[in-house]
Amino acid sequence: MQRKAIVIGATGLVGQHLIKQLSELYETLIVIARRPPRYINASMRFYQTNDFDNLPEIFASVGADRTTDAFSCLGTTKKQAGSDEAFRKVDYGYNVTFAKLCRDKGVENFFLLSSMNAKIDSRFLYNRVKAETEQAIEALNFAQLLVFRPSLLLGKHKGRPLESISQRAFQLISPLVSESLPLHPISAQRVAVAMAMMAQDSYERRKYHTAPVLERLTIIENKQMLAMTRAK
């Protein structure tokens, strides 16, 4: 039985690294995005959309089923979206719609990129919406939901000058900062590697029964991602 993965957010900071990782694990890689990803290989099936409101129509032909693992790296900021409502539509609306469509197709395993500070009672809209998205997808009762909560992501953020400033400041002091600190920034590539590692680990647990299966909800915190992707 061939393994399949379906991904949204594949052209973002983490997503562009993730599809490279997943292409080595899955025989078929389904990508839904507004523009073609920079990385393309023979196993990829790309579905272009100008509007994620069309996700239900796209899902009619993607061929997702119980052999498919779903990954979402989709996200934006209020500044990029233009308003609170537009931001929520992307980070909550599109992610939850994608998850529901996956669940309706029989997908059992969902991998969600979230944020370290996702809290339902946060005074910051970004953090509240991340937490609300986690809760809504958890309520869909996937066999396994893995939520990844990175700290500040290191990489080139188009249109995010404040994060770029933070990254440059961190690079100056990074030799003095231990990765054991919970708020230590992490590169987008390492987050992608961690997501792929957890997908493979989950698969091997289920297939070979060499270890207990993961809990229905598994949260992978920033510190754990740093540890599992640290160069030996």
PDB file of C-alpha atoms in Angstrom:
ATOM      1  CA  MET A   1       0.000   0.000   0.000  1.00  0.00           C
ATOM      2  CA  GLN A   2       1.530   3.276  -1.107  1.00  0.00           C
ATOM      3  CA  ARG A   3       1.961   6.065   1.405  1.00  0.00           C
ATOM      4  CA  LYS A   4       0.547   9.463   0.510  1.00  0.00           C
ATOM      5  CA  ALA A   5       0.904  12.901   2.084  1.00  0.00           C
ATOM      6  CA  ILE A   6      -1.200  15.992   1.475  1.00  0.00           C
ATOM      7  CA  VAL A   7       0.188  19.424   2.344  1.00  0.00           C
ATOM      8  CA  ILE A   8      -1.083  22.991   2.541  1.00  0.00           C
ATOM      9  CA  GLY A   9       1.248  25.869   3.327  1.00  0.00           C
ATOM     10  CA  ALA A  10       3.935  24.248   1.178  1.00  0.00           C
ATOM     11  CA  THR A  11       5.333  27.558  -0.095  1.00  0.00           C
ATOM     12  CA  GLY A  12       5.787  29.097   3.353  1.00  0.00           C
ATOM     13  CA  LEU A  13       8.882  29.246   5.512  1.00  0.00           C
ATOM     14  CA  VAL A  14       8.495  25.762   7.009  1.00  0.00           C
ATOM     15  CA  GLY A  15       6.422  24.226   4.240  1.00  0.00           C
ATOM     16  CA  GLN A  16       9.033  24.681   1.521  1.00  0.00           C
ATOM     17  CA  HIS A  17      11.478  22.635   3.615  1.00  0.00           C
ATOM     18  CA  LEU A  18       8.843  20.121   4.671  1.00  0.00           C
ATOM     19  CA  ILE A  19       7.929  18.974   1.169  1.00  0.00           C
ATOM     20  CA  LYS A  20      11.570  18.146   0.504  1.00  0.00           C
ATOM     21  CA  GLN A  21      11.608  15.960   3.593  1.00  0.00           C
ATOM     22  CA  LEU A  22       8.286  14.304   2.833  1.00  0.00           C
ATOM     23  CA  SER A  23       9.260  13.491  -0.753  1.00  0.00           C
ATOM     24  CA  GLU A  24      11.778  11.036   0.676  1.00  0.00           C
ATOM     25  CA  LEU A  25       9.151   9.273   2.813  1.00  0.00           C
ATOM     26  CA  TYR A  26       5.997   9.165   0.710  1.00  0.00           C
ATOM     27  CA  GLU A  27       5.376   7.665  -2.721  1.00  0.00           C
ATOM     28  CA  THR A  28       2.822  10.395  -3.517  1.00  0.00           C
ATOM     29  CA  LEU A  29       2.979  13.989  -2.312  1.00  0.00           C
ATOM     30  CA  ILE A  30      -0.161  16.099  -2.865  1.00  0.00           C
ATOM     31  CA  VAL A  31       0.433  19.857  -2.636  1.00  0.00           C
ATOM     32  CA  ILE A  32      -2.331  22.478  -2.646  1.00  0.00           C
ATOM     33  CA  ALA A  33      -1.028  26.039  -2.964  1.00  0.00           C
ATOM     34  CA  ARG A  34      -1.551  29.387  -4.665  1.00  0.00           C
ATOM     35  CA  ARG A  35       1.729  29.122  -6.543  1.00  0.00           C
ATOM     36  CA  PRO A  36       4.031  26.245  -7.492  1.00  0.00           C
ATOM     37  CA  PRO A  37       6.565  25.370  -4.799  1.00  0.00           C
ATOM     38  CA  ARG A  38      10.216  25.938  -5.549  1.00  0.00           C
ATOM     39  CA  TYR A  39      10.880  22.257  -4.966  1.00  0.00           C
ATOM     40  CA  ILE A  40       9.148  19.878  -7.366  1.00  0.00           C
ATOM     41  CA  ASN A  41       9.812  16.190  -8.059  1.00  0.00           C
ATOM     42  CA  ALA A  42       8.194  13.308  -9.913  1.00  0.00           C
ATOM     43  CA  SER A  43       6.157  12.109  -6.914  1.00  0.00           C
ATOM     44  CA  MET A  44       4.395  15.454  -6.494  1.00  0.00           C
ATOM     45  CA  ARG A  45       0.840  16.199  -7.590  1.00  0.00           C
ATOM     46  CA  PHE A  46       0.320  19.940  -7.508  1.00  0.00           C
ATOM     47  CA  TYR A  47      -3.114  21.578  -7.313  1.00  0.00           C
ATOM     48  CA  GLN A  48      -3.076  25.333  -7.788  1.00  0.00           C
ATOM     49  CA  THR A  49      -5.773  27.533  -6.319  1.00  0.00           C
ATOM     50  CA  ASN A  50      -6.169  31.286  -6.212  1.00  0.00           C
ATOM     51  CA  ASP A  51      -8.602  31.046  -3.320  1.00  0.00           C
ATOM     52  CA  PHE A  52      -8.620  28.497  -0.498  1.00  0.00           C
ATOM     53  CA  ASP A  53     -12.381  28.938  -0.354  1.00  0.00           C
ATOM     54  CA  ASN A  54     -12.273  26.389  -3.187  1.00  0.00           C
ATOM     55  CA  LEU A  55     -10.793  23.641  -1.017  1.00  0.00           C
ATOM     56  CA  PRO A  56     -13.976  21.493  -1.108  1.00  0.00           C
ATOM     57  CA  GLU A  57     -13.936  21.499  -4.912  1.00  0.00           C
ATOM     58  CA  ILE A  58     -10.231  20.636  -5.000  1.00  0.00           C
ATOM     59  CA  PHE A  59     -10.729  17.756  -2.584  1.00  0.00           C
ATOM     60  CA  ALA A  60     -13.157  16.137  -4.975  1.00  0.00           C
ATOM     61  CA  SER A  61     -10.177  15.118  -7.130  1.00  0.00           C
ATOM     62  CA  VAL A  62      -7.082  14.878  -4.897  1.00  0.00           C
ATOM     63  CA  GLY A  63      -7.576  11.241  -3.912  1.00  0.00           C
ATOM     64  CA  ALA A  64      -6.913  11.568  -0.182  1.00  0.00           C
ATOM     65  CA  ASP A  65      -7.927   8.530   1.897  1.00  0.00           C
ATOM     66  CA  ARG A  66      -6.963   6.532   4.993  1.00  0.00           C
ATOM     67  CA  THR A  67      -3.492   5.880   3.533  1.00  0.00           C
ATOM     68  CA  THR A  68      -2.836   9.644   3.480  1.00  0.00           C
ATOM     69  CA  ASP A  69      -1.122  11.710   6.175  1.00  0.00           C
ATOM     70  CA  ALA A  70      -2.142  15.388   6.246  1.00  0.00           C
ATOM     71  CA  PHE A  71       0.206  18.284   6.995  1.00  0.00           C
ATOM     72  CA  SER A  72      -0.618  21.963   7.450  1.00  0.00           C
ATOM     73  CA  CYS A  73       2.016  24.687   7.586  1.00  0.00           C
ATOM     74  CA  LEU A  74      -0.503  27.311   6.478  1.00  0.00           C
ATOM     75  CA  GLY A  75      -0.390  30.620   8.326  1.00  0.00           C
ATOM     76  CA  THR A  76      -0.149  34.361   7.950  1.00  0.00           C
ATOM     77  CA  THR A  77      -0.012  37.522  10.052  1.00  0.00           C
ATOM     78  CA  LYS A  78      -2.534  40.291  10.618  1.00  0.00           C
ATOM     79  CA  LYS A  79      -0.320  42.684   8.646  1.00  0.00           C
ATOM     80  CA  GLN A  80      -0.135  40.341   5.650  1.00  0.00           C
ATOM     81  CA  ALA A  81      -3.831  39.470   5.808  1.00  0.00           C
ATOM     82  CA  GLY A  82      -4.960  43.076   6.228  1.00  0.00           C
ATOM     83  CA  SER A  83      -7.368  42.731   9.153  1.00  0.00           C
ATOM     84  CA  ASP A  84      -8.240  40.625  12.185  1.00  0.00           C
ATOM     85  CA  GLU A  85     -11.016  38.929  10.238  1.00  0.00           C
ATOM     86  CA  ALA A  86      -8.816  38.107   7.253  1.00  0.00           C
ATOM     87  CA  PHE A  87      -6.096  36.739   9.529  1.00  0.00           C
ATOM     88  CA  ARG A  88      -8.596  34.495  11.326  1.00  0.00           C
ATOM     89  CA  LYS A  89     -10.007  33.311   8.012  1.00  0.00           C
ATOM     90  CA  VAL A  90      -6.593  31.956   7.001  1.00  0.00           C
ATOM     91  CA  ASP A  91      -5.144  30.672  10.256  1.00  0.00           C
ATOM     92  CA  TYR A  92      -8.372  29.282  11.667  1.00  0.00           C
ATOM     93  CA  GLY A  93     -10.862  29.015   8.818  1.00  0.00           C
ATOM     94  CA  TYR A  94      -8.718  27.458   6.106  1.00  0.00           C
ATOM     95  CA  ASN A  95      -6.854  25.161   8.483  1.00  0.00           C
ATOM     96  CA  VAL A  96     -10.027  23.829  10.084  1.00  0.00           C
ATOM     97  CA  THR A  97     -11.736  23.431   6.709  1.00  0.00           C
ATOM     98  CA  PHE A  98      -8.716  21.504   5.415  1.00  0.00           C
ATOM     99  CA  ALA A  99      -8.756  19.275   8.497  1.00  0.00           C
ATOM    100  CA  LYS A 100     -12.486  18.574   8.159  1.00  0.00           C
ATOM    101  CA  LEU A 101     -12.105  17.666   4.497  1.00  0.00           C
ATOM    102  CA  CYS A 102      -9.233  15.342   5.341  1.00  0.00           C
ATOM    103  CA  ARG A 103     -11.226  13.673   8.100  1.00  0.00           C
ATOM    104  CA  ASP A 104     -14.214  13.212   5.781  1.00  0.00           C
ATOM    105  CA  LYS A 105     -11.902  11.410   3.341  1.00  0.00           C
ATOM    106  CA  GLY A 106     -10.773   8.992   6.046  1.00  0.00           C
ATOM    107  CA  VAL A 107      -7.399  10.592   6.823  1.00  0.00           C
ATOM    108  CA  GLU A 108      -6.299   9.373  10.250  1.00  0.00           C
ATOM    109  CA  ASN A 109      -3.101  11.308  10.968  1.00  0.00           C
ATOM    110  CA  PHE A 110      -2.827  15.103  10.984  1.00  0.00           C
ATOM    111  CA  PHE A 111       0.321  17.180  11.524  1.00  0.00           C
ATOM    112  CA  LEU A 112      -0.264  20.835  12.423  1.00  0.00           C
ATOM    113  CA  LEU A 113       2.259  23.676  12.602  1.00  0.00           C
ATOM    114  CA  SER A 114       1.185  25.979  15.426  1.00  0.00           C
ATOM    115  CA  SER A 115       3.082  28.317  17.772  1.00  0.00           C
ATOM    116  CA  MET A 116       4.821  28.076  21.125  1.00  0.00           C
ATOM    117  CA  ASN A 117       2.579  30.731  22.654  1.00  0.00           C
ATOM    118  CA  ALA A 118      -0.749  29.255  21.546  1.00  0.00           C
ATOM    119  CA  LYS A 119      -3.065  30.031  24.467  1.00  0.00           C
ATOM    120  CA  ILE A 120      -6.819  30.305  24.448  1.00  0.00           C
ATOM    121  CA  ASP A 121      -6.777  33.126  27.013  1.00  0.00           C
ATOM    122  CA  SER A 122      -3.907  35.101  25.471  1.00  0.00           C
ATOM    123  CA  ARG A 123      -4.399  38.845  25.059  1.00  0.00           C
ATOM    124  CA  PHE A 124      -2.758  38.540  21.640  1.00  0.00           C
ATOM    125  CA  LEU A 125      -4.971  37.633  18.698  1.00  0.00           C
ATOM    126  CA  TYR A 126      -2.258  35.566  16.998  1.00  0.00           C
ATOM    127  CA  ASN A 127      -1.798  33.291  20.002  1.00  0.00           C
ATOM    128  CA  ARG A 128      -5.535  32.943  20.669  1.00  0.00           C
ATOM    129  CA  VAL A 129      -6.288  31.956  17.079  1.00  0.00           C
ATOM    130  CA  LYS A 130      -3.500  29.382  17.098  1.00  0.00           C
ATOM    131  CA  ALA A 131      -4.993  27.816  20.240  1.00  0.00           C
ATOM    132  CA  GLU A 132      -8.525  27.917  18.832  1.00  0.00           C
ATOM    133  CA  THR A 133      -7.290  26.180  15.684  1.00  0.00           C
ATOM    134  CA  GLU A 134      -5.607  23.454  17.717  1.00  0.00           C
ATOM    135  CA  GLN A 135      -8.789  22.866  19.723  1.00  0.00           C
ATOM    136  CA  ALA A 136     -11.063  22.783  16.670  1.00  0.00           C
ATOM    137  CA  ILE A 137      -8.863  20.237  14.883  1.00  0.00           C
ATOM    138  CA  GLU A 138      -8.489  18.134  18.031  1.00  0.00           C
ATOM    139  CA  ALA A 139     -12.289  17.961  18.221  1.00  0.00           C
ATOM    140  CA  LEU A 140     -12.339  16.204  14.825  1.00  0.00           C
ATOM    141  CA  ASN A 141     -10.939  13.098  16.542  1.00  0.00           C
ATOM    142  CA  PHE A 142      -8.151  12.105  14.225  1.00  0.00           C
ATOM    143  CA  ALA A 143      -6.513   8.846  15.231  1.00  0.00           C
ATOM    144  CA  GLN A 144      -3.377  10.921  15.775  1.00  0.00           C
ATOM    145  CA  LEU A 145      -2.989  14.692  15.879  1.00  0.00           C
ATOM    146  CA  LEU A 146       0.555  15.990  16.207  1.00  0.00           C
ATOM    147  CA  VAL A 147       0.910  19.700  16.981  1.00  0.00           C
ATOM    148  CA  PHE A 148       4.268  21.427  16.554  1.00  0.00           C
ATOM    149  CA  ARG A 149       4.871  24.574  18.583  1.00  0.00           C
ATOM    150  CA  PRO A 150       8.074  26.342  17.521  1.00  0.00           C
ATOM    151  CA  SER A 151       9.469  29.524  18.984  1.00  0.00           C
ATOM    152  CA  LEU A 152      10.719  32.335  16.730  1.00  0.00           C
ATOM    153  CA  LEU A 153      11.333  30.818  13.308  1.00  0.00           C
ATOM    154  CA  LEU A 154      14.668  31.552  11.674  1.00  0.00           C
ATOM    155  CA  GLY A 155      14.590  32.004   7.920  1.00  0.00           C
ATOM    156  CA  LYS A 156      13.650  34.540   5.296  1.00  0.00           C
ATOM    157  CA  HIS A 157      10.200  35.945   6.032  1.00  0.00           C
ATOM    158  CA  LYS A 158       8.915  37.973   3.106  1.00  0.00           C
ATOM    159  CA  GLY A 159       6.978  40.952   4.418  1.00  0.00           C
ATOM    160  CA  ARG A 160       7.800  40.405   8.105  1.00  0.00           C
ATOM    161  CA  PRO A 161      10.405  43.088   8.953  1.00  0.00           C
ATOM    162  CA  LEU A 162      10.012  42.836  12.734  1.00  0.00           C
ATOM    163  CA  GLU A 163      10.834  39.126  12.686  1.00  0.00           C
ATOM    164  CA  SER A 164      13.816  39.819  10.425  1.00  0.00           C
ATOM    165  CA  ILE A 165      15.135  42.335  12.950  1.00  0.00           C
ATOM    166  CA  SER A 166      14.668  39.804  15.757  1.00  0.00           C
ATOM    167  CA  GLN A 167      16.527  37.179  13.771  1.00  0.00           C
ATOM    168  CA  ARG A 168      19.491  39.446  13.106  1.00  0.00           C
ATOM    169  CA  ALA A 169      19.675  40.330  16.783  1.00  0.00           C
ATOM    170  CA  PHE A 170      19.597  36.667  17.759  1.00  0.00           C
ATOM    171  CA  GLN A 171      22.333  35.743  15.313  1.00  0.00           C
ATOM    172  CA  LEU A 172      24.670  38.103  17.141  1.00  0.00           C
ATOM    173  CA  ILE A 173      24.139  36.423  20.495  1.00  0.00           C
ATOM    174  CA  SER A 174      23.374  32.846  19.404  1.00  0.00           C
ATOM    175  CA  PRO A 175      26.820  31.461  20.359  1.00  0.00           C
ATOM    176  CA  LEU A 176      26.076  32.490  23.946  1.00  0.00           C
ATOM    177  CA  VAL A 177      22.550  31.075  24.151  1.00  0.00           C
ATOM    178  CA  SER A 178      21.886  27.465  25.097  1.00  0.00           C
ATOM    179  CA  GLU A 179      19.404  25.489  23.009  1.00  0.00           C
ATOM    180  CA  SER A 180      17.991  24.105  26.245  1.00  0.00           C
ATOM    181  CA  LEU A 181      16.190  27.407  26.831  1.00  0.00           C
ATOM    182  CA  PRO A 182      12.458  27.085  25.985  1.00  0.00           C
ATOM    183  CA  LEU A 183      12.348  30.312  23.942  1.00  0.00           C
ATOM    184  CA  HIS A 184      15.428  29.551  21.867  1.00  0.00           C
ATOM    185  CA  PRO A 185      14.680  30.368  18.186  1.00  0.00           C
ATOM    186  CA  ILE A 186      14.661  27.491  15.727  1.00  0.00           C
ATOM    187  CA  SER A 187      15.304  27.370  11.997  1.00  0.00           C
ATOM    188  CA  ALA A 188      12.390  26.579   9.723  1.00  0.00           C
ATOM    189  CA  GLN A 189      14.388  23.719   8.258  1.00  0.00           C
ATOM    190  CA  ARG A 190      14.765  22.065  11.676  1.00  0.00           C
ATOM    191  CA  VAL A 191      11.031  22.354  12.296  1.00  0.00           C
ATOM    192  CA  ALA A 192      10.397  20.653   8.942  1.00  0.00           C
ATOM    193  CA  VAL A 193      12.876  17.898   9.782  1.00  0.00           C
ATOM    194  CA  ALA A 194      11.169  17.376  13.147  1.00  0.00           C
ATOM    195  CA  MET A 195       7.764  17.081  11.487  1.00  0.00           C
ATOM    196  CA  ALA A 196       9.082  14.525   9.012  1.00  0.00           C
ATOM    197  CA  MET A 197      10.853  12.588  11.769  1.00  0.00           C
ATOM    198  CA  MET A 198       7.668  12.377  13.800  1.00  0.00           C
ATOM    199  CA  ALA A 199       5.686  11.272  10.747  1.00  0.00           C
ATOM    200  CA  GLN A 200       8.150   8.456  10.102  1.00  0.00           C
ATOM    201  CA  ASP A 201       8.258   7.498  13.785  1.00  0.00           C
ATOM    202  CA  SER A 202       4.457   7.328  13.915  1.00  0.00           C
ATOM    203  CA  TYR A 203       4.373   5.195  10.767  1.00  0.00           C
ATOM    204  CA  GLU A 204       6.953   2.731  12.060  1.00  0.00           C
ATOM    205  CA  ARG A 205       5.197   2.399  15.410  1.00  0.00           C
ATOM    206  CA  ARG A 206       1.968   1.493  13.640  1.00  0.00           C
ATOM    207  CA  LYS A 207       3.512  -0.794  11.040  1.00  0.00           C
ATOM    208  CA  TYR A 208       6.104  -2.717  13.025  1.00  0.00           C
ATOM    209  CA  HIS A 209       4.594  -2.560  16.528  1.00  0.00           C
ATOM    210  CA  THR A 210       8.091  -2.022  17.914  1.00  0.00           C
ATOM    211  CA  ALA A 211       6.882   0.651  20.343  1.00  0.00           C
ATOM    212  CA  PRO A 212       3.567   1.887  21.732  1.00  0.00           C
ATOM    213  CA  VAL A 213       1.611   4.049  19.315  1.00  0.00           C
ATOM    214  CA  LEU A 214       1.599   7.759  20.016  1.00  0.00           C
ATOM    215  CA  GLU A 215      -1.181   9.354  22.027  1.00  0.00           C
ATOM    216  CA  ARG A 216      -4.176  10.639  20.087  1.00  0.00           C
ATOM    217  CA  LEU A 217      -2.898  14.180  20.763  1.00  0.00           C
ATOM    218  CA  THR A 218       0.848  14.719  20.803  1.00  0.00           C
ATOM    219  CA  ILE A 219       2.289  18.203  21.290  1.00  0.00           C
ATOM    220  CA  ILE A 220       5.895  18.674  20.229  1.00  0.00           C
ATOM    221  CA  GLU A 221       7.326  21.717  21.939  1.00  0.00           C
ATOM    222  CA  ASN A 222      10.181  23.888  20.698  1.00  0.00           C
ATOM    223  CA  LYS A 223      12.723  22.377  23.099  1.00  0.00           C
ATOM    224  CA  GLN A 224      11.913  18.873  21.871  1.00  0.00           C
ATOM    225  CA  MET A 225      12.304  19.872  18.224  1.00  0.00           C
ATOM    226  CA  LEU A 226      15.671  21.459  18.953  1.00  0.00           C
ATOM    227  CA  ALA A 227      16.850  18.323  20.747  1.00  0.00           C
ATOM    228  CA  MET A 228      15.722  15.841  18.096  1.00  0.00           C
ATOM    229  CA  THR A 229      17.287  17.828  15.227  1.00  0.00           C
ATOM    230  CA  ARG A 230      20.531  18.772  16.925  1.00  0.00           C
ATOM    231  CA  ALA A 231      23.639  17.827  14.935  1.00  0.00           C
ATOM    232  CA  LYS A 232      25.503  14.955  16.546  1.00  0.00           C
TER     233      LYS A 232
END
